PDB file of C-alpha atoms in Angstrom:
ATOM      1  CA  MET A   1      37.789-159.031 134.823  1.00 86.00           C
ATOM      2  CA  ILE A   2      36.116-156.271 132.884  1.00 89.00           C
ATOM      3  CA  SER A   3      36.461-155.024 129.351  1.00 92.00           C
ATOM      4  CA  LEU A   4      35.129-151.826 127.926  1.00 91.00           C
ATOM      5  CA  ARG A   5      35.073-149.938 124.689  1.00 95.00           C
ATOM      6  CA  LEU A   6      36.160-146.342 124.560  1.00 95.00           C
ATOM      7  CA  PRO A   7      35.677-143.855 121.769  1.00 96.00           C
ATOM      8  CA  PRO A   8      38.989-143.335 119.911  1.00 96.00           C
ATOM      9  CA  GLU A   9      39.385-139.757 121.190  1.00 97.00           C
ATOM     10  CA  LEU A  10      38.926-140.815 124.816  1.00 97.00           C
ATOM     11  CA  GLU A  11      41.354-143.690 124.334  1.00 96.00           C
ATOM     12  CA  ARG A  12      43.962-141.268 122.967  1.00 97.00           C
ATOM     13  CA  LYS A  13      43.443-138.987 125.968  1.00 97.00           C
ATOM     14  CA  LEU A  14      43.764-141.964 128.316  1.00 97.00           C
ATOM     15  CA  ASP A  15      46.992-143.068 126.616  1.00 97.00           C
ATOM     16  CA  SER A  16      48.437-139.573 126.803  1.00 97.00           C
ATOM     17  CA  PHE A  17      47.463-139.132 130.451  1.00 97.00           C
ATOM     18  CA  ALA A  18      48.793-142.557 131.452  1.00 97.00           C
ATOM     19  CA  LYS A  19      52.078-141.799 129.747  1.00 97.00           C
ATOM     20  CA  SER A  20      52.400-138.418 131.473  1.00 97.00           C
ATOM     21  CA  GLU A  21      51.666-140.037 134.866  1.00 96.00           C
ATOM     22  CA  GLY A  22      54.014-142.962 134.239  1.00 97.00           C
ATOM     23  CA  LYS A  23      51.212-145.448 134.826  1.00 97.00           C
ATOM     24  CA  SER A  24      49.445-148.075 132.759  1.00 96.00           C
ATOM     25  CA  ARG A  25      46.033-147.447 131.262  1.00 96.00           C
ATOM     26  CA  THR A  26      44.683-150.176 133.521  1.00 95.00           C
ATOM     27  CA  GLN A  27      45.988-148.441 136.632  1.00 97.00           C
ATOM     28  CA  ILE A  28      44.491-145.097 135.573  1.00 97.00           C
ATOM     29  CA  VAL A  29      41.102-146.742 134.977  1.00 96.00           C
ATOM     30  CA  LYS A  30      41.249-148.606 138.324  1.00 96.00           C
ATOM     31  CA  ASP A  31      42.193-145.424 140.171  1.00 96.00           C
ATOM     32  CA  SER A  32      39.422-143.506 138.415  1.00 95.00           C
ATOM     33  CA  ILE A  33      36.770-146.081 139.279  1.00 94.00           C
ATOM     34  CA  LEU A  34      37.914-146.236 142.897  1.00 93.00           C
ATOM     35  CA  GLU A  35      37.859-142.424 143.201  1.00 91.00           C
ATOM     36  CA  TYR A  36      34.411-142.292 141.609  1.00 90.00           C
ATOM     37  CA  ILE A  37      33.026-144.865 144.046  1.00 88.00           C
ATOM     38  CA  GLN A  38      34.613-143.146 147.041  1.00 85.00           C
ATOM     39  CA  ASN A  39      33.215-139.751 146.048  1.00 82.00           C
ATOM     40  CA  ARG A  40      29.729-141.075 145.322  1.00 81.00           C
ATOM     41  CA  GLY A  41      29.619-143.380 148.335  1.00 74.00           C
ATOM     42  CA  ASN A  42      30.137-140.558 150.798  1.00 72.00           C
ATOM     43  CA  SER A  43      27.223-138.424 149.779  1.00 78.00           C
ATOM     44  CA  LYS A  44      27.089-135.586 152.243  1.00 80.00           C
ATOM     45  CA  THR A  45      24.288-133.195 152.954  1.00 82.00           C
ATOM     46  CA  PRO A  46      24.675-129.588 151.827  1.00 79.00           C
ATOM     47  CA  PHE A  47      25.161-128.625 155.469  1.00 78.00           C
ATOM     48  CA  GLU A  48      28.018-131.143 155.840  1.00 80.00           C
ATOM     49  CA  LEU A  49      29.662-129.754 152.690  1.00 80.00           C
ATOM     50  CA  GLY A  50      29.535-126.123 153.786  1.00 79.00           C
ATOM     51  CA  PRO A  51      29.872-125.768 157.558  1.00 76.00           C
ATOM     52  CA  ASP A  52      32.122-122.777 157.046  1.00 76.00           C
ATOM     53  CA  LEU A  53      29.341-121.065 155.077  1.00 76.00           C
ATOM     54  CA  PHE A  54      26.210-121.783 157.127  1.00 71.00           C
ATOM     55  CA  GLY A  55      25.534-119.928 160.307  1.00 63.00           C
ATOM     56  CA  LYS A  56      28.618-117.820 159.830  1.00 59.00           C
ATOM     57  CA  HIS A  57      26.973-114.664 161.117  1.00 65.00           C
ATOM     58  CA  ASP A  58      25.011-115.348 164.282  1.00 68.00           C
ATOM     59  CA  SER A  59      22.055-113.037 164.828  1.00 73.00           C
ATOM     60  CA  GLY A  60      21.681-114.098 168.444  1.00 76.00           C
ATOM     61  CA  ASN A  61      18.077-115.148 167.775  1.00 78.00           C
ATOM     62  CA  ALA A  62      17.780-118.920 168.141  1.00 80.00           C
ATOM     63  CA  ASP A  63      14.222-118.876 166.769  1.00 86.00           C
ATOM     64  CA  LEU A  64      14.923-116.725 163.725  1.00 81.00           C
ATOM     65  CA  ALA A  65      13.742-119.351 161.232  1.00 84.00           C
ATOM     66  CA  GLN A  66      10.421-119.887 163.008  1.00 89.00           C
ATOM     67  CA  ASN A  67       9.720-116.209 163.773  1.00 89.00           C
ATOM     68  CA  ARG A  68      11.304-114.519 160.780  1.00 87.00           C
ATOM     69  CA  LYS A  69       8.154-112.566 159.927  1.00 91.00           C
ATOM     70  CA  VAL A  70       7.939-111.097 163.429  1.00 91.00           C
ATOM     71  CA  TYR A  71      11.601-110.020 163.326  1.00 87.00           C
ATOM     72  CA  LEU A  72      11.176-108.617 159.830  1.00 89.00           C
ATOM     73  CA  GLN A  73       8.129-106.567 160.865  1.00 91.00           C
ATOM     74  CA  LYS A  74      10.016-105.183 163.867  1.00 89.00           C
ATOM     75  CA  THR A  75      12.977-104.230 161.691  1.00 88.00           C
ATOM     76  CA  ILE A  76      10.783-102.547 159.090  1.00 90.00           C
ATOM     77  CA  GLY A  77       8.817-100.786 161.848  1.00 88.00           C
ATOM     78  CA  LYS A  78      12.019 -99.348 163.336  1.00 85.00           C
ATOM     79  CA  LYS A  79      13.154 -98.232 159.892  1.00 81.00           C
ATOM     80  CA  ASN A  80       9.817 -96.494 159.270  1.00 80.00           C
ATOM     81  CA  GLU A  81       9.961 -94.794 162.681  1.00 81.00           C
ATOM     82  CA  LYS A  82      13.340 -93.317 161.800  1.00 78.00           C
ATOM     83  CA  ARG A  83      12.019 -92.030 158.477  1.00 78.00           C
ATOM     84  CA  SER A  84       8.900 -90.447 159.964  1.00 78.00           C
ATOM     85  CA  SER A  85      10.829 -88.705 162.751  1.00 76.00           C
ATOM     86  CA  ARG A  86      12.881 -86.711 160.241  1.00 67.00           C
TER      87      ARG A  86
END
């Protein structure tokens, strides 16, 4: 068993929410604690949270992270060649 003290404003919000959900205050608190533990217990890496965002546009260069400076210099060199040929 657990007991806790809530500030009056939070207790009023809990009462109102429990009433609107048709549940007891105890059930709302139990559900909230369970959801909190489930969300915190499954801490995922940023990559696991956003697979639809990472690697979305494939450059075709598997070593881009390691050789980024080389690729950047080549790209800038090509851009400068275009400018100087005008």
